[in-house]
PDB file of C-alpha atoms in Angstrom:
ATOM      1  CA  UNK A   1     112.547  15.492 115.878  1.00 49.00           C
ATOM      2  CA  UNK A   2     111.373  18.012 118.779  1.00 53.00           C
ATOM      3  CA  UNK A   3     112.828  20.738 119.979  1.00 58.00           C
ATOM      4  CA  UNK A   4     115.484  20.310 122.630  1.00 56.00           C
ATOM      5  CA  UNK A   5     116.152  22.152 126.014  1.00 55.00           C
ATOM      6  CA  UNK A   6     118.568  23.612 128.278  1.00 55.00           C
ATOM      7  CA  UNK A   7     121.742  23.753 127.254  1.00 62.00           C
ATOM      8  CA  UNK A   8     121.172  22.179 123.821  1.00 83.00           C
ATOM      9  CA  UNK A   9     118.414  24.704 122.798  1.00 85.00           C
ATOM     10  CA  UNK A  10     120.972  27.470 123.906  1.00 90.00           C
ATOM     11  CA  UNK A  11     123.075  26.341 121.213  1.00 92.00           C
ATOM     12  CA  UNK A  12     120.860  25.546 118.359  1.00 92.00           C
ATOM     13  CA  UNK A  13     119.954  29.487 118.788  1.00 93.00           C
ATOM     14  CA  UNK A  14     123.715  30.185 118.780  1.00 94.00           C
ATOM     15  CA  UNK A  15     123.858  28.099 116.157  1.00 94.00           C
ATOM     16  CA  UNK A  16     120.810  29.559 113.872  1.00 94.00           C
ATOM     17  CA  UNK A  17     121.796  33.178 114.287  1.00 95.00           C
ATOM     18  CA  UNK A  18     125.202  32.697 111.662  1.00 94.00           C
ATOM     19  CA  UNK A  19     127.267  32.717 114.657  1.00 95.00           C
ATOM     20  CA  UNK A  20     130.457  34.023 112.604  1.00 94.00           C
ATOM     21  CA  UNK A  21     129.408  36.700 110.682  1.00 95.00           C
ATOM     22  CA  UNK A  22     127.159  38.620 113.434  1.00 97.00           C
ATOM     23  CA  UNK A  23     130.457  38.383 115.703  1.00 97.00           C
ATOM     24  CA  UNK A  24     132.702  39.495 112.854  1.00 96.00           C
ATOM     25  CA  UNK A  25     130.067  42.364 112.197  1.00 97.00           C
ATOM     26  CA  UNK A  26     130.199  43.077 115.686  1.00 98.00           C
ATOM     27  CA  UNK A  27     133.623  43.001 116.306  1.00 97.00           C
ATOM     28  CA  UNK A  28     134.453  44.879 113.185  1.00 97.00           C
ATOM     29  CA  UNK A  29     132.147  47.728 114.309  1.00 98.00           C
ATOM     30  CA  UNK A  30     133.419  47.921 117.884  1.00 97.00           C
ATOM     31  CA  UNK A  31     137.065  48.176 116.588  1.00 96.00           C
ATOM     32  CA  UNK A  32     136.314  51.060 113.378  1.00 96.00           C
ATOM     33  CA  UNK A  33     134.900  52.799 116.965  1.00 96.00           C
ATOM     34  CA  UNK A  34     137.420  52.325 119.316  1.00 95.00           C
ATOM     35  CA  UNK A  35     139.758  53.275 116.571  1.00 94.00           C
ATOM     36  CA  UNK A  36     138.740  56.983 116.968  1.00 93.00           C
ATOM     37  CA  UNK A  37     139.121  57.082 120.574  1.00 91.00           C
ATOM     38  CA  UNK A  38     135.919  56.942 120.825  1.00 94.00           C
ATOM     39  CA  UNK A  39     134.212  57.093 124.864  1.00 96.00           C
ATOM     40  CA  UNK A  40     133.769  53.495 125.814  1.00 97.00           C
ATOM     41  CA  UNK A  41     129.805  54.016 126.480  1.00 97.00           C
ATOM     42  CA  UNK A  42     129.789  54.659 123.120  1.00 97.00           C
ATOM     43  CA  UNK A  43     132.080  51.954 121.947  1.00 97.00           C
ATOM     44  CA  UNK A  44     130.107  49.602 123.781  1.00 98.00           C
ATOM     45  CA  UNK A  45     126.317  51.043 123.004  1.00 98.00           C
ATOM     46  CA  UNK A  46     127.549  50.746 119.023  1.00 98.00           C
ATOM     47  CA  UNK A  47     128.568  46.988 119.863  1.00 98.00           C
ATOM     48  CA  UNK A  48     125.227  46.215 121.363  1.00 98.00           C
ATOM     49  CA  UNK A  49     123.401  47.861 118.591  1.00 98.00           C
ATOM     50  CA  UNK A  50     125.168  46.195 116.102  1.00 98.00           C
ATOM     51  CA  UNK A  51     125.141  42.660 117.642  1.00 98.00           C
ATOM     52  CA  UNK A  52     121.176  42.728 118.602  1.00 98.00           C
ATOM     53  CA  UNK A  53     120.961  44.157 114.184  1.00 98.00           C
ATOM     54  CA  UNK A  54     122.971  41.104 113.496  1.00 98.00           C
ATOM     55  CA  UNK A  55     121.274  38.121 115.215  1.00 98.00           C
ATOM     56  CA  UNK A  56     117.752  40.000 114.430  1.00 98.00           C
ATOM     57  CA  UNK A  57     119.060  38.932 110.520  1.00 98.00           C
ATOM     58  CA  UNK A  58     120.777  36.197 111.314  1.00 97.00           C
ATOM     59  CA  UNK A  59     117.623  34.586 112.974  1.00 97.00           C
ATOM     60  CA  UNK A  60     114.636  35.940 110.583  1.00 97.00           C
ATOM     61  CA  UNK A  61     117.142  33.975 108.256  1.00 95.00           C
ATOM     62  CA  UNK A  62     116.683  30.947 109.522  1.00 94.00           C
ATOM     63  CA  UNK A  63     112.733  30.946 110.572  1.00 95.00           C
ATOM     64  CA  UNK A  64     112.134  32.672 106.754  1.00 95.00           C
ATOM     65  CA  UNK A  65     114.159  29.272 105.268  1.00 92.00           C
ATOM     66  CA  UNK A  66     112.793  26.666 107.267  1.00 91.00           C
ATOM     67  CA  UNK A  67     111.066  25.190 105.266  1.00 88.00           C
ATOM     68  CA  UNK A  68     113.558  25.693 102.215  1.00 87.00           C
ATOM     69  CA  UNK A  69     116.449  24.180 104.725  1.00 85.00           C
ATOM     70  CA  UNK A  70     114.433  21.685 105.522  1.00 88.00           C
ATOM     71  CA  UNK A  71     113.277  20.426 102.035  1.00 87.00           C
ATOM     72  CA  UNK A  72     116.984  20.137 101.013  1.00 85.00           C
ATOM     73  CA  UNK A  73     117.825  18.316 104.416  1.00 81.00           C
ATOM     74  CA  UNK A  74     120.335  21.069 105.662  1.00 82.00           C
ATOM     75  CA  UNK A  75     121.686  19.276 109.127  1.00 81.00           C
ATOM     76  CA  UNK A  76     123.307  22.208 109.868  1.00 81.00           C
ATOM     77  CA  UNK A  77     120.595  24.021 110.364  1.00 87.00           C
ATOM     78  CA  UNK A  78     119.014  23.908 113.887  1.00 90.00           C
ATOM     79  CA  UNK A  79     115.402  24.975 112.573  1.00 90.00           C
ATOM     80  CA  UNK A  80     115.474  22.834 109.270  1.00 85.00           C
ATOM     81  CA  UNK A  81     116.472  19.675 111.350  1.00 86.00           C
ATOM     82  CA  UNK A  82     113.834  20.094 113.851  1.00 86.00           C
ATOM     83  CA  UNK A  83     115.888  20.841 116.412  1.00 90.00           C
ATOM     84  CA  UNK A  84     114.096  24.487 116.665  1.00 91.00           C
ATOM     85  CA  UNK A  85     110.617  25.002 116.204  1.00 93.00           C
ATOM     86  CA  UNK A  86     109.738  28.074 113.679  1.00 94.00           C
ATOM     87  CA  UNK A  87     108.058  29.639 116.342  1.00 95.00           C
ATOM     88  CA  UNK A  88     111.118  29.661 118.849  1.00 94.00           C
ATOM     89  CA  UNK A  89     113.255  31.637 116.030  1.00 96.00           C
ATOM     90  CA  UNK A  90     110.681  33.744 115.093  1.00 96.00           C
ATOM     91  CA  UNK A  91     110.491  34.990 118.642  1.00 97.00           C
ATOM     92  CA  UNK A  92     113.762  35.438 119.067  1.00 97.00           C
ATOM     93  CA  UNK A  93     114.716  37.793 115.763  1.00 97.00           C
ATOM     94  CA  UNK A  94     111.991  39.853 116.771  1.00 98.00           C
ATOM     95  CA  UNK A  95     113.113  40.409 120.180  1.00 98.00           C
ATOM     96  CA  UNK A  96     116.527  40.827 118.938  1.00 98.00           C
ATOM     97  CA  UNK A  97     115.104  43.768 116.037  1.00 98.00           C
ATOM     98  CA  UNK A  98     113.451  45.076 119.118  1.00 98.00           C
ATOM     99  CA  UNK A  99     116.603  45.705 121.096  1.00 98.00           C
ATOM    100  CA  UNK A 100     118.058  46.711 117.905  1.00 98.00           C
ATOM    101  CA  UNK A 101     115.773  49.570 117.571  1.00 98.00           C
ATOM    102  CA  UNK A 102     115.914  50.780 120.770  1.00 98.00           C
ATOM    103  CA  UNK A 103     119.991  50.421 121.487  1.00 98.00           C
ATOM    104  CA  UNK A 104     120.351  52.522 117.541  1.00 98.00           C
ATOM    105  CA  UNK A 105     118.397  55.472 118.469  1.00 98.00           C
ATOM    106  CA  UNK A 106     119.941  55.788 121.786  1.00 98.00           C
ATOM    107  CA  UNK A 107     123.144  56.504 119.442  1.00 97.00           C
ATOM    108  CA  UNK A 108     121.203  59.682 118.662  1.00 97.00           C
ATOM    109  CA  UNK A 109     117.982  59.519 115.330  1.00 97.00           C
ATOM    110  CA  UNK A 110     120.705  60.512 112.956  1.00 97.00           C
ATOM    111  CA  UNK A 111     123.036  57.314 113.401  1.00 98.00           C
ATOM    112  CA  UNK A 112     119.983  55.148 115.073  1.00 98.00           C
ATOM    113  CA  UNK A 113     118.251  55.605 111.758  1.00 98.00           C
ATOM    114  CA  UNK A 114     121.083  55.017 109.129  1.00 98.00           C
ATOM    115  CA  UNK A 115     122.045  51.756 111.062  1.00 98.00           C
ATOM    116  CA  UNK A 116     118.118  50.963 111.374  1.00 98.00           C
ATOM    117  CA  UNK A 117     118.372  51.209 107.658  1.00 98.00           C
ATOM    118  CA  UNK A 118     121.236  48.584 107.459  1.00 98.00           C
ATOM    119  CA  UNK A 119     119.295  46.359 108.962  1.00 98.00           C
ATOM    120  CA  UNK A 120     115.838  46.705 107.182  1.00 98.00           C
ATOM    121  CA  UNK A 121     117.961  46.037 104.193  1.00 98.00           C
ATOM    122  CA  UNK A 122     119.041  42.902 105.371  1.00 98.00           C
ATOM    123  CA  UNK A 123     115.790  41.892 106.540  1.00 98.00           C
ATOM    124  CA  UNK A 124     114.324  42.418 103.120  1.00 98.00           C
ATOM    125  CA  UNK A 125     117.189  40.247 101.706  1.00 97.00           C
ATOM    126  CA  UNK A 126     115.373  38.161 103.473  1.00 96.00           C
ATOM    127  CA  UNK A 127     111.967  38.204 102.728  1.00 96.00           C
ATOM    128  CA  UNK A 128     112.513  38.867  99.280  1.00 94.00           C
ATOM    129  CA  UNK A 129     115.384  40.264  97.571  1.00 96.00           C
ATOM    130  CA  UNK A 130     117.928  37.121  98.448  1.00 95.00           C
ATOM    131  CA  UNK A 131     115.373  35.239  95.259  1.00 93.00           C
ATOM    132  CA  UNK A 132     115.709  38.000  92.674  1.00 96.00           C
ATOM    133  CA  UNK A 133     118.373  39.716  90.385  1.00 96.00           C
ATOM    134  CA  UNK A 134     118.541  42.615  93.281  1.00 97.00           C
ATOM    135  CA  UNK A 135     120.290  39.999  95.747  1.00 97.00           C
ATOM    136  CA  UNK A 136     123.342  41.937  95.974  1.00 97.00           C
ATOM    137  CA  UNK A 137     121.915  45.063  96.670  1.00 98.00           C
ATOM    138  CA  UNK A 138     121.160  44.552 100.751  1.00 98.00           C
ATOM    139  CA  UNK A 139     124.535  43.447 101.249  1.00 98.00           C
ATOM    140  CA  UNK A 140     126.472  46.325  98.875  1.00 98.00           C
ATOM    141  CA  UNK A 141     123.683  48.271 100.752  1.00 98.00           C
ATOM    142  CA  UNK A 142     124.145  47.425 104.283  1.00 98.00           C
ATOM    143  CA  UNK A 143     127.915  47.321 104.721  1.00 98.00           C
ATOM    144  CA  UNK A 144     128.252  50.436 102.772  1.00 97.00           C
ATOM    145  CA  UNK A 145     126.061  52.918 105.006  1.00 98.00           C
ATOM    146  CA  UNK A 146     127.662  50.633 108.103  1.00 98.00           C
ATOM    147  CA  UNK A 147     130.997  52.945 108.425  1.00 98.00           C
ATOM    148  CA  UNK A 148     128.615  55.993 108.097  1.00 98.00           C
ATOM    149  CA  UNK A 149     125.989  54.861 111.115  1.00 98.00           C
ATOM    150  CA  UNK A 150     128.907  54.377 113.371  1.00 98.00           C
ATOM    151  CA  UNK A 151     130.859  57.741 112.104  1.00 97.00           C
ATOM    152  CA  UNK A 152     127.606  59.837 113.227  1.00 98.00           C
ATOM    153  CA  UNK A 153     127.634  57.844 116.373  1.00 97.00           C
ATOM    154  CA  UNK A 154     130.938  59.280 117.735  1.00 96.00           C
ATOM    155  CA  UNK A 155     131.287  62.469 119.332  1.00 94.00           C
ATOM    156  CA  UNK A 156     130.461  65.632 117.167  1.00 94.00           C
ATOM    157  CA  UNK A 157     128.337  63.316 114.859  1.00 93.00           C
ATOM    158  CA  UNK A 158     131.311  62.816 111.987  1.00 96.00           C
ATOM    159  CA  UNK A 159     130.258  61.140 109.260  1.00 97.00           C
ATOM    160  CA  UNK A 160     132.527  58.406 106.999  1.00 97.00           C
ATOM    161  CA  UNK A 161     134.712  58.997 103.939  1.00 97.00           C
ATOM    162  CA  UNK A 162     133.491  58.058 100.235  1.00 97.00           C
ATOM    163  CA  UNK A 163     135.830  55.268 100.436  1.00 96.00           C
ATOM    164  CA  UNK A 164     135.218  53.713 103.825  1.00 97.00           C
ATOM    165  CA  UNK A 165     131.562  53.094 102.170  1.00 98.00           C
ATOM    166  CA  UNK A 166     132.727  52.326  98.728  1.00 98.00           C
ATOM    167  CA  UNK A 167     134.838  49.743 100.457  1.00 97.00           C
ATOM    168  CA  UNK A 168     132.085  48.310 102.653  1.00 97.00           C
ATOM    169  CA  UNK A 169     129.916  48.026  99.999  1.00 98.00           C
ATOM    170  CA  UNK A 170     132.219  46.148  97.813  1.00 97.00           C
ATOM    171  CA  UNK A 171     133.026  44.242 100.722  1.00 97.00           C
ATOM    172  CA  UNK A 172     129.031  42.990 101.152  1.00 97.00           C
ATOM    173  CA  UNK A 173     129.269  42.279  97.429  1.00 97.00           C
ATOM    174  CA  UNK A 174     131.993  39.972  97.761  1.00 96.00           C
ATOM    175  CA  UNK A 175     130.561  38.638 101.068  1.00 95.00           C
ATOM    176  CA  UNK A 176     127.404  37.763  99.608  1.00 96.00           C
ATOM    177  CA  UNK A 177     128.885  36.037  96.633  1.00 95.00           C
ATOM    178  CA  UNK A 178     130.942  33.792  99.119  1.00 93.00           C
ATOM    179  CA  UNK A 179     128.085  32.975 101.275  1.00 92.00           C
ATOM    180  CA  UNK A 180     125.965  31.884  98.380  1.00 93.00           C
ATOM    181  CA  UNK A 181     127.674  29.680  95.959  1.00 91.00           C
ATOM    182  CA  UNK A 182     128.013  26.626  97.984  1.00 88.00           C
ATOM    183  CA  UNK A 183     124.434  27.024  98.519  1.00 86.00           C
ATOM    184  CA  UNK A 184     124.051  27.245  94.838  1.00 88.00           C
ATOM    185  CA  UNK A 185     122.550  24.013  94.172  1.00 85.00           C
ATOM    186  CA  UNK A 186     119.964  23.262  97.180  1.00 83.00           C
ATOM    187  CA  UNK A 187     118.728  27.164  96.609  1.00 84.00           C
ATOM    188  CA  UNK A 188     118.054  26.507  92.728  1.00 84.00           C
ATOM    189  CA  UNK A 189     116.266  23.151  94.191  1.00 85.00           C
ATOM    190  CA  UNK A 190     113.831  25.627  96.248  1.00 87.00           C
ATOM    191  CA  UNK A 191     112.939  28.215  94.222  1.00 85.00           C
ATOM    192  CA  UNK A 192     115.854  30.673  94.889  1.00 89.00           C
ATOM    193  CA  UNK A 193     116.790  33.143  91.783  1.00 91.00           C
ATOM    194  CA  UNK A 194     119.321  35.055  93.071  1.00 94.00           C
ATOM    195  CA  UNK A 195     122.022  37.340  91.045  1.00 95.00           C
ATOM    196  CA  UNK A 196     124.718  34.376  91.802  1.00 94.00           C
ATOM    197  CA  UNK A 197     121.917  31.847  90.567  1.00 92.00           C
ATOM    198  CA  UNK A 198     121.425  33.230  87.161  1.00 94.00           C
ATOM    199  CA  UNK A 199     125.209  33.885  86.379  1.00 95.00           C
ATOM    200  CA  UNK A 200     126.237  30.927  87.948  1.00 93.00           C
ATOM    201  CA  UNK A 201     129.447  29.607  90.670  1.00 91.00           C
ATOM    202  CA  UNK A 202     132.337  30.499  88.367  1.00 94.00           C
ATOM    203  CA  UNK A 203     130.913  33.765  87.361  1.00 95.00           C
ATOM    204  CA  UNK A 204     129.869  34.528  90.866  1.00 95.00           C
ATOM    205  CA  UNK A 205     133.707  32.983  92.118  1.00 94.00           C
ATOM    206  CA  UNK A 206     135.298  35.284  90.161  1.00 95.00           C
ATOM    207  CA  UNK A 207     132.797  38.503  90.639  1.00 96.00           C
ATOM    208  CA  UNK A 208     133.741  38.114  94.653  1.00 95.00           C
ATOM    209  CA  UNK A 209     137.307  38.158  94.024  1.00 95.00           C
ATOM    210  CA  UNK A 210     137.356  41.524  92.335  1.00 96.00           C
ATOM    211  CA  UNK A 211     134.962  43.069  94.676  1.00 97.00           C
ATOM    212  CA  UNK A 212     136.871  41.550  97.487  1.00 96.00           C
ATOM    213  CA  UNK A 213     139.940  43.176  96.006  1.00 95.00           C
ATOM    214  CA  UNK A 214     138.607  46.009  95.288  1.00 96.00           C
ATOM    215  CA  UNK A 215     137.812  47.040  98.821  1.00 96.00           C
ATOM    216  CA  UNK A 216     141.676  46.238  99.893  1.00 95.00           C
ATOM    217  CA  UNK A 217     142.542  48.090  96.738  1.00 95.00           C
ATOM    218  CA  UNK A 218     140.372  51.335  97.905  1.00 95.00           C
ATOM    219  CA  UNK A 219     141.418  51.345 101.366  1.00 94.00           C
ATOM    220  CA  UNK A 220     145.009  51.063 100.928  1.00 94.00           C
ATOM    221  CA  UNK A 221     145.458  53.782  98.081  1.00 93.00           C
ATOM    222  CA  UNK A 222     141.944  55.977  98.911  1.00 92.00           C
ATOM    223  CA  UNK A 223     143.395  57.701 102.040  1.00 90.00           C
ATOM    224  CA  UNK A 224     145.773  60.919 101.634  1.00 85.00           C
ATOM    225  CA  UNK A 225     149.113  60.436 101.298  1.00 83.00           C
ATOM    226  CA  UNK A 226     151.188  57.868  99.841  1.00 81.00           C
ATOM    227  CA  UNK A 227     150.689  54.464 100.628  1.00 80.00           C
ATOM    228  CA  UNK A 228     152.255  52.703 104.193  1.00 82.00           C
ATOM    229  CA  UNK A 229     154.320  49.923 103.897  1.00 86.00           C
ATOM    230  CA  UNK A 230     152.440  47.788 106.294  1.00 87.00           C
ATOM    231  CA  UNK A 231     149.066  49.187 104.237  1.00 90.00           C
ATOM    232  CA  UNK A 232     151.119  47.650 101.221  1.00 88.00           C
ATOM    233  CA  UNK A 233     151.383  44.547 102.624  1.00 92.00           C
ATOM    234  CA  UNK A 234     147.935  44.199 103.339  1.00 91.00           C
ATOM    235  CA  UNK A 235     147.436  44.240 100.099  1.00 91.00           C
ATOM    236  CA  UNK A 236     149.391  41.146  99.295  1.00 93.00           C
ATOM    237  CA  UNK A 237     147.765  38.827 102.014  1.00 93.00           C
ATOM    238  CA  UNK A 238     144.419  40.463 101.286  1.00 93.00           C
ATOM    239  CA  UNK A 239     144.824  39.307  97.692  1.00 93.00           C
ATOM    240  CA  UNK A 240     146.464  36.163  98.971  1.00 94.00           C
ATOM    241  CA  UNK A 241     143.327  34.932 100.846  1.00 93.00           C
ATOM    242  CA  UNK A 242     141.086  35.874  97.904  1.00 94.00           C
ATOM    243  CA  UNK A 243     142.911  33.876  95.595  1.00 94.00           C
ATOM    244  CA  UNK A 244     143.139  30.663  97.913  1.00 93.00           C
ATOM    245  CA  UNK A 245     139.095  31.346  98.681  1.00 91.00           C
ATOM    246  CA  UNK A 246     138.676  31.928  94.991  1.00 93.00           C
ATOM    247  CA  UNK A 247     140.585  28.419  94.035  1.00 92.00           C
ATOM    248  CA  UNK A 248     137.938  26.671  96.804  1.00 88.00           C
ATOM    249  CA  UNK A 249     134.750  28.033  94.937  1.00 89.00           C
ATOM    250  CA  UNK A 250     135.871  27.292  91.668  1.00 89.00           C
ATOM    251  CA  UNK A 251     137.081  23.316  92.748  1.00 85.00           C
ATOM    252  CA  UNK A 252     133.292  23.362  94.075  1.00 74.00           C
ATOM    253  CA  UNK A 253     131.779  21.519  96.860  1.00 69.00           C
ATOM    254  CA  UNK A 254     129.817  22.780 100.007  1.00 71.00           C
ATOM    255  CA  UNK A 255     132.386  24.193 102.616  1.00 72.00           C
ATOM    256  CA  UNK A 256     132.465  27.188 104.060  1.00 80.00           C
ATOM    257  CA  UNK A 257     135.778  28.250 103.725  1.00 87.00           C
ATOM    258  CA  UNK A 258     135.845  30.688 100.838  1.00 90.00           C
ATOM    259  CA  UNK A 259     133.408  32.964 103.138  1.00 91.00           C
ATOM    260  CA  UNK A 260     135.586  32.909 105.846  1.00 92.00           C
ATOM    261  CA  UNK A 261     138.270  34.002 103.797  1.00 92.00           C
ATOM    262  CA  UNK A 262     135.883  36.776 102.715  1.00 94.00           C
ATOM    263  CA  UNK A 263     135.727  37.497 106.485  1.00 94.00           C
ATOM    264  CA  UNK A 264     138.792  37.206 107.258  1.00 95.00           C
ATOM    265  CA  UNK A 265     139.721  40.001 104.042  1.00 95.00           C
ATOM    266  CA  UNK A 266     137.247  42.166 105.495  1.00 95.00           C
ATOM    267  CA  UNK A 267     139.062  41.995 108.958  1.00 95.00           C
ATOM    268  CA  UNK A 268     142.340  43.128 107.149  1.00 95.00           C
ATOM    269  CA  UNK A 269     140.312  46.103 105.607  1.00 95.00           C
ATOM    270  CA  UNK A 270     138.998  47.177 108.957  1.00 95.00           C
ATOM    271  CA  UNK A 271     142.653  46.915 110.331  1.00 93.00           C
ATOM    272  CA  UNK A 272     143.247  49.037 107.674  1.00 93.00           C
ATOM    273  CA  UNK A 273     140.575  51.309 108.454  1.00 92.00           C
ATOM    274  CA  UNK A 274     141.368  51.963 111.952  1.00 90.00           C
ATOM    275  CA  UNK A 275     144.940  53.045 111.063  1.00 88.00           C
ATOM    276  CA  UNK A 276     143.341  55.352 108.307  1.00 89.00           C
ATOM    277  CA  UNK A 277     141.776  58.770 108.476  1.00 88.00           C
ATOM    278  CA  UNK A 278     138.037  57.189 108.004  1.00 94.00           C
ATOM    279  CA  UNK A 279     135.716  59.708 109.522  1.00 94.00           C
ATOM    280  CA  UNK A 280     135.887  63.396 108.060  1.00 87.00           C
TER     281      UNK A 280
END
C-alpha cells in the first residue's frame, strides 16, 4: 500500500504523532501556566514549545517502530500499514524537534534547556531505553522535570515544588505502564524487553495503579495546609478511574482505555495543581 495524499496523508500524520497524549501534554502545560496568571505570550510560547516536544516524540515513535508495527500488522498505525512512508515521518519529527528547540530557548536557556531535556529523554525512550529494564525512567524522567521547565518559564524564573515533580514523575510511571501492557504481546514478538515485559501485565497493572495514586495522593495532601474538600474529592474519582482502568488491564485484551484513564487521572492532578501553590 502507498502512501496517500491530501487530506488523507494529513491525517495519517495526525494520526502517527499519538494524537491524545501530545494534546493532553499540551493542554496540561498551557493550563499549570495560565494557572499562575501567567502573560499570555508566555502561556502561549510554553504551549507551542510543548506541542512541537510532543509530536517530535510522538513521530520519531512511529518512524523508529515501523518496522516492529509493521511485522505485528498494527492497522492502526499509519506508517506500519503503509499508509506513510518512513521517510515522510522521519521528516516530520525532525522538523517538529527543530521547532521544539528553537520555541524552548526563546522561554529563556534556563527553562529552554530543562524542557529540551524532557524531550531528549523521550527521544531516547525511543531509540533505546523503551527495550531495556530502564523503560520507566524517560517517562518518571520527563514528566517530573515538566512542572519545573514551565515554573522557570514564568515571570521571575520560579521554579516547581518537590511535589509537583514527585507527582509528575509518578504520573509518567503510571502512564507508561498503561500505554504498554496492551502492547505487551506484539512487543515481546519484536524484540522489546521493557521493565513491564519482564514483570509482566498483572505486575505492571497493578505497579500503575499505585503510582497513579500516588501522584493524586501527593498533590492533594503535599501542599500547606489542610486538605480542601473539593481536593478530597479528587481523590475519590482519581482513585475511582484507576481502579476501573486497573480492572481493564487485568481482564486483558488490546484497548486503549486503561491509558486514557491514566490521562484522564493526570488531568484531575493538574486541576489540582492549578488550584495549589505549585511554583515556590
Amino acid at each position: 500500500m502507498g502512501e496517500r495524499a491530501g487530506g488523507s496523508r494529513v491525517v495519517d500524520l495526525a494520526l502517527a504523532c499519538h494524537p491524545a497524549p501530545a494534546a493532553a501534554v499540551t493542554v496540561f502545560a498551557i493550563a499549570m501556566a495560565a494557572g499562575t496568571d501567567a502573560p499570555v505570550g508566555t502561556t502561549a510560547l510554553i504551549g507551542a514549545a510543548v506541542l512541537a516536544g510532543q509530536l517530535s516524540v510522538g513521530w520519531s515513535n512511529d518512524w523508529i517502530d515501523a518496522d516492529r508495527d509493521a511485522a505485528v500488522g498494527r492497522t492502526d498505525k499509519p506508517v506500519g500499514a503503509g499508509r506513510l512512508t518512513v521517510a515522510t515521518v522521519r521528516t516530520a519529527a525532525l522538523s517538529a524537534a527543530t521547532a521544539c528547540v528553537v520555541l524552548s530557548l526563546a522561554l529563556g536557556w534556563r527553562p529552554g534547556l530543562v524542557h529540551l531535556a524532557t524531550v531528549a529523554s523521550a527521544w531516547a525512550y525511543n531509540v533505546r531505553l523503551k527495550s531495556t529494564v530502564w523503560s520507566w525512567a524517560p517517562y518518571a524522567f520527563s514528566f517530573g522535570f515538566l512542572p519545573l521547565g514551565i515554573a522557570l518559564a514564568l515571570p521571575g524564573s520560579p521554579v516547581a515544588t518537590w511535589w509537583a515533580m514527585a507527582a509528575g514523575a509518578l504520573l509518567g510511571i503510571g502512564a507508561h505502564g498503561a500505554n504498554v501492557v496492551p502492547d505487551l504481546q506484539d512487543d515481546r514478538a519484536t524484540g522489546v524487553r521493557g521493565l513491564p515485559h519482564r514483570v509482566g501485565g498483572t505486575a505492571t497493572s497493578i505497579g500503575t495503579a499505585l503510582a497513579l495514586v500516588g501522584a493524586t495522593v501527593l498533590v492533594v495532601l503535599a501542599p500547606p495546609g489542610p486538605p480542601r474538600a473539593v481536593a478530597a474529592a479528587a481523590l475519590v474519582g482519581a482513585v475511582g478511574l484507576t481502579i476501573a482502568g486497573t480492572v481493564l488491564a487485568l481482564g486483558g485484551g488490546r484497548h486503549r482505555l486503561p491509558f486514557l484513564f491514566a490521562i484522564a487521572v493526570a488531568a484531575v492532578d493538574v486541576v489540582l495543581l492549578v488550584g495549589s501553590d505549585w511554583v515556590a
